[in-house]
CSV table of C-alpha atoms in Angstrom, one decimal:
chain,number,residue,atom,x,y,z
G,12,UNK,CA,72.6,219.2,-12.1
G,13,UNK,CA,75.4,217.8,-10.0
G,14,UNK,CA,75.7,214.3,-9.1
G,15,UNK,CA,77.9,212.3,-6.6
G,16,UNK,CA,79.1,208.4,-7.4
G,17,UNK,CA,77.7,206.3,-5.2
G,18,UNK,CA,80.7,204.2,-3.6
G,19,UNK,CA,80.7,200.7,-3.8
G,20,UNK,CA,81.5,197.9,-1.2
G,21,UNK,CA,83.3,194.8,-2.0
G,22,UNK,CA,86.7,193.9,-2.8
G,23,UNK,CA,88.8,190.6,-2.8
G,24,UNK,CA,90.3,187.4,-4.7
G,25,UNK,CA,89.8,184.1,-3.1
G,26,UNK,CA,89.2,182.1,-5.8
G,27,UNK,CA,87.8,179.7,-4.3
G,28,UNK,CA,87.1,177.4,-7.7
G,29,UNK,CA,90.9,177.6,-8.6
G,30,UNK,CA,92.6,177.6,-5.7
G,31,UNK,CA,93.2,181.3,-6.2
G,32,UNK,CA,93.4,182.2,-2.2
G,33,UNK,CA,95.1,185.1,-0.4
G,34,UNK,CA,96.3,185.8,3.0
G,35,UNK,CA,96.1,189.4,3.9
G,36,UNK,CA,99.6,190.8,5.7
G,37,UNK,CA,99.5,193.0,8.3
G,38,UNK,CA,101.1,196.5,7.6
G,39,UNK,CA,101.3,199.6,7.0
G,40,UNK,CA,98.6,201.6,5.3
G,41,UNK,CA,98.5,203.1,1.4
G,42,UNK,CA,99.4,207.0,0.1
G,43,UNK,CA,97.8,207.2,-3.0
G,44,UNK,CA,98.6,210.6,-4.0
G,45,UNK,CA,97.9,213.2,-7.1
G,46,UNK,CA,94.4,212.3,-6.7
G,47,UNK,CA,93.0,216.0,-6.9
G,48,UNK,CA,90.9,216.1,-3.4
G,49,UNK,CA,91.5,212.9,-1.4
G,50,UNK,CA,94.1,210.9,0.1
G,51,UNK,CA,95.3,208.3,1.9
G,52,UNK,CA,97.4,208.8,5.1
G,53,UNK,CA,101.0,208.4,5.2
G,54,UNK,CA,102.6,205.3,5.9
G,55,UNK,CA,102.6,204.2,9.7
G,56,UNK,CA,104.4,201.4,11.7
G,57,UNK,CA,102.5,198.2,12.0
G,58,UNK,CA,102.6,198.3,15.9
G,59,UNK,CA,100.7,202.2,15.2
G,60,UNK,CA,96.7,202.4,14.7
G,61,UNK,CA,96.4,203.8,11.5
G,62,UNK,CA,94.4,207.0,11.1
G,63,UNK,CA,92.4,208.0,8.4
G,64,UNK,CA,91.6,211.7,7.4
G,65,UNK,CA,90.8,212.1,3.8
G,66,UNK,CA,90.3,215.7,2.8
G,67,UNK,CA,86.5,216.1,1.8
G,68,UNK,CA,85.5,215.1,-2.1
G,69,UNK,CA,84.3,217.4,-4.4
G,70,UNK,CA,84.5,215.8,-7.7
G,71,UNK,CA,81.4,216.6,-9.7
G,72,UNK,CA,79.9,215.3,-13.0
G,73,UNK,CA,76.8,216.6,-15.1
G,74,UNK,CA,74.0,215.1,-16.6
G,75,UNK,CA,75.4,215.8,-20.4
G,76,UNK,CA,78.6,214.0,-19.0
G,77,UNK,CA,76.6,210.7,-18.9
G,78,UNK,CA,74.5,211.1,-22.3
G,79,UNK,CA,75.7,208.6,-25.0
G,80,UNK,CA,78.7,209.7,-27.3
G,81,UNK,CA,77.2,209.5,-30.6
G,82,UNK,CA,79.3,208.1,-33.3
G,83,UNK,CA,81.5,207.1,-30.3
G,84,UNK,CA,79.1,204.8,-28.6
G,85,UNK,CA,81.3,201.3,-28.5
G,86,UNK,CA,79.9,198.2,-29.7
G,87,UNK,CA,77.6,196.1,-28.1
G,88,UNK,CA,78.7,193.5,-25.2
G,89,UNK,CA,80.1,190.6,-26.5
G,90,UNK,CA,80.9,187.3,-24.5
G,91,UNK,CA,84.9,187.0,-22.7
G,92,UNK,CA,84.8,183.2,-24.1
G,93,UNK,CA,84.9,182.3,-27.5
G,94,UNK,CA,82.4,180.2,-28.3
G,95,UNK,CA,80.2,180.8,-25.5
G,96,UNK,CA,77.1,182.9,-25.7
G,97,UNK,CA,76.2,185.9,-23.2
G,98,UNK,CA,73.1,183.9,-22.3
G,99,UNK,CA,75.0,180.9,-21.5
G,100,UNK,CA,77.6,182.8,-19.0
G,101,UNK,CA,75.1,182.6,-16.1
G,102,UNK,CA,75.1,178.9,-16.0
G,103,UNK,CA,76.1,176.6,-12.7
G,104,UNK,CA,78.3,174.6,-15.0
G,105,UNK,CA,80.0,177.5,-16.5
G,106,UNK,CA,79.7,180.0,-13.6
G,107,UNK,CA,81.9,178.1,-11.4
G,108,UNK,CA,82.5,180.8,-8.1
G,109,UNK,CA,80.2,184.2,-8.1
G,110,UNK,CA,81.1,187.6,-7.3
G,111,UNK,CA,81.6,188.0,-3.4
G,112,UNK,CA,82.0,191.4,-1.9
G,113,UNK,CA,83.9,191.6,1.4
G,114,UNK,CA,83.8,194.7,3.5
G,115,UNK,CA,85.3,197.9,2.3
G,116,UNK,CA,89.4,198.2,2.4
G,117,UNK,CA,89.6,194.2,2.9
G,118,UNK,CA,91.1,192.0,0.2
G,119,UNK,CA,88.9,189.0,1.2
G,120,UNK,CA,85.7,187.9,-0.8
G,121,UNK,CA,86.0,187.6,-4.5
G,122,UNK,CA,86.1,190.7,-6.5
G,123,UNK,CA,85.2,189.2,-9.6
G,124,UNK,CA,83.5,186.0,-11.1
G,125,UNK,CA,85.4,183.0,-12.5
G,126,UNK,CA,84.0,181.2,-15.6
G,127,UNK,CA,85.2,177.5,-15.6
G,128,UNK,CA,84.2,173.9,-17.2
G,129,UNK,CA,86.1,170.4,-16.9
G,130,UNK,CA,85.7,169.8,-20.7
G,131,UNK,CA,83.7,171.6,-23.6
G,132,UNK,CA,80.6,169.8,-25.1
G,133,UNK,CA,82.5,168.8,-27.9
G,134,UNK,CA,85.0,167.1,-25.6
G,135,UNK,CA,87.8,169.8,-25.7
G,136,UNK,CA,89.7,171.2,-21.8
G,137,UNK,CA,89.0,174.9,-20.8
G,138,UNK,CA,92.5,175.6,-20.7
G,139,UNK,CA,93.5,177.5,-23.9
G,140,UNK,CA,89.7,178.7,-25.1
G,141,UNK,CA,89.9,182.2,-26.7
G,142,UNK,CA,88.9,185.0,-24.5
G,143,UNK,CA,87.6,188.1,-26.0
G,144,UNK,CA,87.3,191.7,-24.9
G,145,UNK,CA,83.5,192.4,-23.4
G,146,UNK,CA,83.9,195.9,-24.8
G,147,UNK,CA,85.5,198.2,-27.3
G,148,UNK,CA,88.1,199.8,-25.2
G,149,UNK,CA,92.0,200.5,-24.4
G,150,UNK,CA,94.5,198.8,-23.2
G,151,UNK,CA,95.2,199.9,-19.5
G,152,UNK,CA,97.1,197.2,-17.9
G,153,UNK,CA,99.3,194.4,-18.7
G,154,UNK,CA,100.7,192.0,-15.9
G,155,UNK,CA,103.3,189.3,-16.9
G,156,UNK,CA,102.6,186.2,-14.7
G,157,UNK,CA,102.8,188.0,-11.3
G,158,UNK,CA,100.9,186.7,-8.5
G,159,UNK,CA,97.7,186.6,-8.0
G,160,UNK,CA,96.4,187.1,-11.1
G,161,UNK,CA,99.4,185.8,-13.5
G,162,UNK,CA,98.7,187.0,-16.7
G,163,UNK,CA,96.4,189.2,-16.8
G,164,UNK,CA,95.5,192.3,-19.3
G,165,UNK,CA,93.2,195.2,-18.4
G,166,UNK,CA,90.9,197.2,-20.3
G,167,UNK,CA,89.1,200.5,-20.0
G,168,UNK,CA,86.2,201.6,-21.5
G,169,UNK,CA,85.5,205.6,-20.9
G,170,UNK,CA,81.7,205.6,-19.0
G,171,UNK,CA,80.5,208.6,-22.1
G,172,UNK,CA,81.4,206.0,-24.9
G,173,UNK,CA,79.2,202.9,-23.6
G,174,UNK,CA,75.5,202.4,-24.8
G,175,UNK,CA,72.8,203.8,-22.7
G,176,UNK,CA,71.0,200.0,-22.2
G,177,UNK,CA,74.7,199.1,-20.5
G,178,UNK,CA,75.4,201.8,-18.5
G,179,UNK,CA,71.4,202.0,-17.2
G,180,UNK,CA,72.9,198.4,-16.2
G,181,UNK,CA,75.9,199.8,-13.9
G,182,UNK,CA,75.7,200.7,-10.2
G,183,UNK,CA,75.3,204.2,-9.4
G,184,UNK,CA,74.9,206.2,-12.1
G,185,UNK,CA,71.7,208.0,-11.2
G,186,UNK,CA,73.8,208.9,-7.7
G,187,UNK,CA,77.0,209.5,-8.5
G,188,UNK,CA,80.1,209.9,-6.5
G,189,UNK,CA,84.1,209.9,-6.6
G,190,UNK,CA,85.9,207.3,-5.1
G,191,UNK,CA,86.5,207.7,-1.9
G,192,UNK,CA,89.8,207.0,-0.4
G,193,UNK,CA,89.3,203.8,1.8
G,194,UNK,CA,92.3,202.5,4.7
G,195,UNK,CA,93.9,198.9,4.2
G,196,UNK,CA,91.9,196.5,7.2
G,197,UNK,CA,95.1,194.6,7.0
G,198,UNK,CA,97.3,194.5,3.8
G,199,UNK,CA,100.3,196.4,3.4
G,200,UNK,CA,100.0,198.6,1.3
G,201,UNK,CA,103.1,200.7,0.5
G,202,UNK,CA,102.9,204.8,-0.7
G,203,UNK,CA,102.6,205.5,-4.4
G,204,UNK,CA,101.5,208.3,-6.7
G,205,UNK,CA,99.0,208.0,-10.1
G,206,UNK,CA,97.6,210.1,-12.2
G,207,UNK,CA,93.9,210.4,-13.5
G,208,UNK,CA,91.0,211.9,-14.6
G,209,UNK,CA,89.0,212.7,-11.9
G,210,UNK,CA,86.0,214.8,-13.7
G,211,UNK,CA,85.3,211.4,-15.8
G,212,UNK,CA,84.7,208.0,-15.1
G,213,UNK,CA,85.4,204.9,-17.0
G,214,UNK,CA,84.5,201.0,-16.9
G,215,UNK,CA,87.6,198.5,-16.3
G,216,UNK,CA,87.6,195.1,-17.4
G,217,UNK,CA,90.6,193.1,-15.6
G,218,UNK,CA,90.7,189.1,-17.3
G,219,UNK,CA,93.3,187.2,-15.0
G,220,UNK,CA,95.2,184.1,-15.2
G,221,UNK,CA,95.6,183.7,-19.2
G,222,UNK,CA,97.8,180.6,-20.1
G,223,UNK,CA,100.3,183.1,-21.8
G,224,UNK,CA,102.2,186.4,-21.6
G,225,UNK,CA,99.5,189.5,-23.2
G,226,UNK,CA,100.8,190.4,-26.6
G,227,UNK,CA,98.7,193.4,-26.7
G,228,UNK,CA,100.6,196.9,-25.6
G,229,UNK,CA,99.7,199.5,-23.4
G,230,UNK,CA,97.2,202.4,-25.0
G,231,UNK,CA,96.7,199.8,-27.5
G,232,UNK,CA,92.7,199.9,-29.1
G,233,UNK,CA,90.5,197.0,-28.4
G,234,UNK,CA,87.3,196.1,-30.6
G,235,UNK,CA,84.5,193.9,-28.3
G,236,UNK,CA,85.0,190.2,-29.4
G,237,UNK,CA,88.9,190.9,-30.3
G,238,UNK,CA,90.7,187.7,-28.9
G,239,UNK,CA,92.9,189.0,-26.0
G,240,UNK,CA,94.5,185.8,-25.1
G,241,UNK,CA,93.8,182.2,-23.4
G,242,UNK,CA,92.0,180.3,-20.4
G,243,UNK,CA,95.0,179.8,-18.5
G,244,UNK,CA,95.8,178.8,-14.8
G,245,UNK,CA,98.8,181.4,-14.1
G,246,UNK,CA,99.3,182.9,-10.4
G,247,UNK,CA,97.2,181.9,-7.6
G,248,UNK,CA,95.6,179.3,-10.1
G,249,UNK,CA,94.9,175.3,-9.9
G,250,UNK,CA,92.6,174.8,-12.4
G,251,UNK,CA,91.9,176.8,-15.7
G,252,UNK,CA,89.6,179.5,-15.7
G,253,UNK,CA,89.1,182.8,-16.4
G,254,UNK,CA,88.9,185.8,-13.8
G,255,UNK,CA,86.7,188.6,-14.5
G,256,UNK,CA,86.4,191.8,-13.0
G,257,UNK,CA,85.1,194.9,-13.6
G,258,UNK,CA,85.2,198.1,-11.6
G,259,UNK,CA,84.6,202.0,-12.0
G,260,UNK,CA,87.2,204.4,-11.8
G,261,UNK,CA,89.2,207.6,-12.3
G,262,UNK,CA,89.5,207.7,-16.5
G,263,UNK,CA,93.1,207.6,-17.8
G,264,UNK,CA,95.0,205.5,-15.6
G,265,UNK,CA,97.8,203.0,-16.8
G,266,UNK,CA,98.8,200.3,-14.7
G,267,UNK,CA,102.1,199.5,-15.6
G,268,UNK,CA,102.6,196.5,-12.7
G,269,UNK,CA,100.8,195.0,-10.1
G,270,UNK,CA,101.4,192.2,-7.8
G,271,UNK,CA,101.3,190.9,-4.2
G,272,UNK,CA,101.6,187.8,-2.1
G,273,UNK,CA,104.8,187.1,-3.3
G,274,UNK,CA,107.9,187.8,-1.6
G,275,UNK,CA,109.3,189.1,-4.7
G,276,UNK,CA,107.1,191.7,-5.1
G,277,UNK,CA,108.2,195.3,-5.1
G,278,UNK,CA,106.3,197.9,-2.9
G,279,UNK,CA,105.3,199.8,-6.0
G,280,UNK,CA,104.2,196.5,-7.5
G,281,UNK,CA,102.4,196.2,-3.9
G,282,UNK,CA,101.1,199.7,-4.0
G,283,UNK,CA,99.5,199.7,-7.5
G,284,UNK,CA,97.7,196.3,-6.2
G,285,UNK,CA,96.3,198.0,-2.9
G,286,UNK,CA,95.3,200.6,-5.4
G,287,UNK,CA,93.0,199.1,-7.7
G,288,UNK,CA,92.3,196.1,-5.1
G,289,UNK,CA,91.4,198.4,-1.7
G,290,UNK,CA,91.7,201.9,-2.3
G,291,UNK,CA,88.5,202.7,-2.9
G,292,UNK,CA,89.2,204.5,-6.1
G,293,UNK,CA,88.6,202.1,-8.5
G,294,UNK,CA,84.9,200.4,-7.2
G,295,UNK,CA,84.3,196.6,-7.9
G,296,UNK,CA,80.8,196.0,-8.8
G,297,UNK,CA,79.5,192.4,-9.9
G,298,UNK,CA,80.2,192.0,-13.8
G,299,UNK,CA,77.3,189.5,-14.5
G,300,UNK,CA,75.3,193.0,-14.1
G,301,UNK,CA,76.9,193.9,-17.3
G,302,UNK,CA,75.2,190.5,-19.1
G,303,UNK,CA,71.6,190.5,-20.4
């Protein structure tokens, strides 16, 4: 039987914990192209209304799609901070600024959830803690200390290979749809191409603002609980805490850079941003779903 994705709303990054606040730019809106049967319109000037015609979706997925992988089923979850256990993520004094969705296409809100403390009960600063990969998964992105997220790593996990208890946990997946192409409300959002799988889905994990450069390489494998880096305060950061976000998208996509709100960004730096930001293509979704 055929089944759509149901498309999420919210999108955004003002961290409001950390100081990690964005001002959207008025400009022109995105091309995301090579996706199979939706895009984006071409780039328009800003003084021009933008117009927005995608080509009708018809991305499907099957029941069997969704049935767990077998031996390929990844570990269970496992806690982003060392030390810290799942139960204990969900706590006031850890769970410092809450996932915030702002209306489709605007970078506004807060996309993820930050995890923060002042000191450790043993007396010991955030900044520097361990933090751990959530699942068994690939290495899709690496960022070096661009802004907002400064260092950051991304993960993907393909939807087939997760355990049934966590994906009965996700958003959508008894109603399925593809991503649907969404316009920029107000960032600009320069052309770019990427390439994906569009007949399967996967679960990305973005952590953001690690206190150094990702030593991991792209395509690399991830086990859950694997140490990925440190609490850091990189980018738009004043205090040290970690950035989560997860989102569900396209399966097979690499992001090789991403950056904006910075006048030194490039427009394919700026692009890939709008992309997994705004786009629409890769769906935010609250993460602390994801913890028991």
């Amino acid at each position: 039987m055929h089944r759509q994705f149901v498309v999420l709303a919210g999108w955004t990054l003002a961290f409001l914990l950390a100081g990690c606040t964005s001002s959207p730019t008025p400009g022109p809106v995105s091309t995301v192209t090579n996706a199979p049967t939706a895009s984006l319109p071409s780039s328009v000037e800003v003084s021009t209304p933008p117009e927005y015609s995608p080509s009708p979706t018809s991305i499907q997925r099957t029941e069997e799609t969704l049935a767990p992988a077998g031996s390929e089923e990844v570990s269970a979850l496992c806690s982003p901070l060392e030390g810290i256990d799942l139960e204990n993520l969900n706590t006031p004094d850890l769970l410092k600024t809450p996932f915030q969705a702002p209306p489709p296409g605007d970078d506004g809100g807060h996309f993820g959830v930050d995890f923060a403390y002042w000191t450790s009960p043993e007396g010991n600063p955030m900044l520097g803690l361990p933090v751990n990969a959530i699942l068994d998964g690939k290495v899709a992105g690496i960022i070096y200390n661009r802004k907002p997220y400064g260092n950051t790593v991304i993960l993907e996990t393909p939807m087939e290979n997760l355990p049934k208890e966590i994906r009965e946990r996700l958003p959508g997946l008894n109603a399925q749809t593809v991503p649907t192409p969404i316009p920029p409300r107000s960032l600009s959002c320069p052309s770019i191409s990427f390439q994906g799988n569009f007949s399967s889905l996967s679960l990305y994990h973005l952590y953001a603002h690690l206190n150094k450069p990702p030593s991991l390489t792209l395509g690399e494998s991830v086990n859950c609980g694997t140490e990925i880096g440190e609490v850091g305060s990189t980018g738009n950061s004043v205090n040290a805490h970690l950035h989560l976000e997860t989102r569900l998208g396209p399966s097979g996509v690499t992001f090789h850079r991403l950056a904006h709100y910075d006048n030194s960004a490039t427009p394919e730096e700026m692009g890939w941003y709008c992309l997994w930001r705004i786009s629409g293509f890769f769906q935010a979704f609250d993460p602390m779903i994801l913890f028991p």
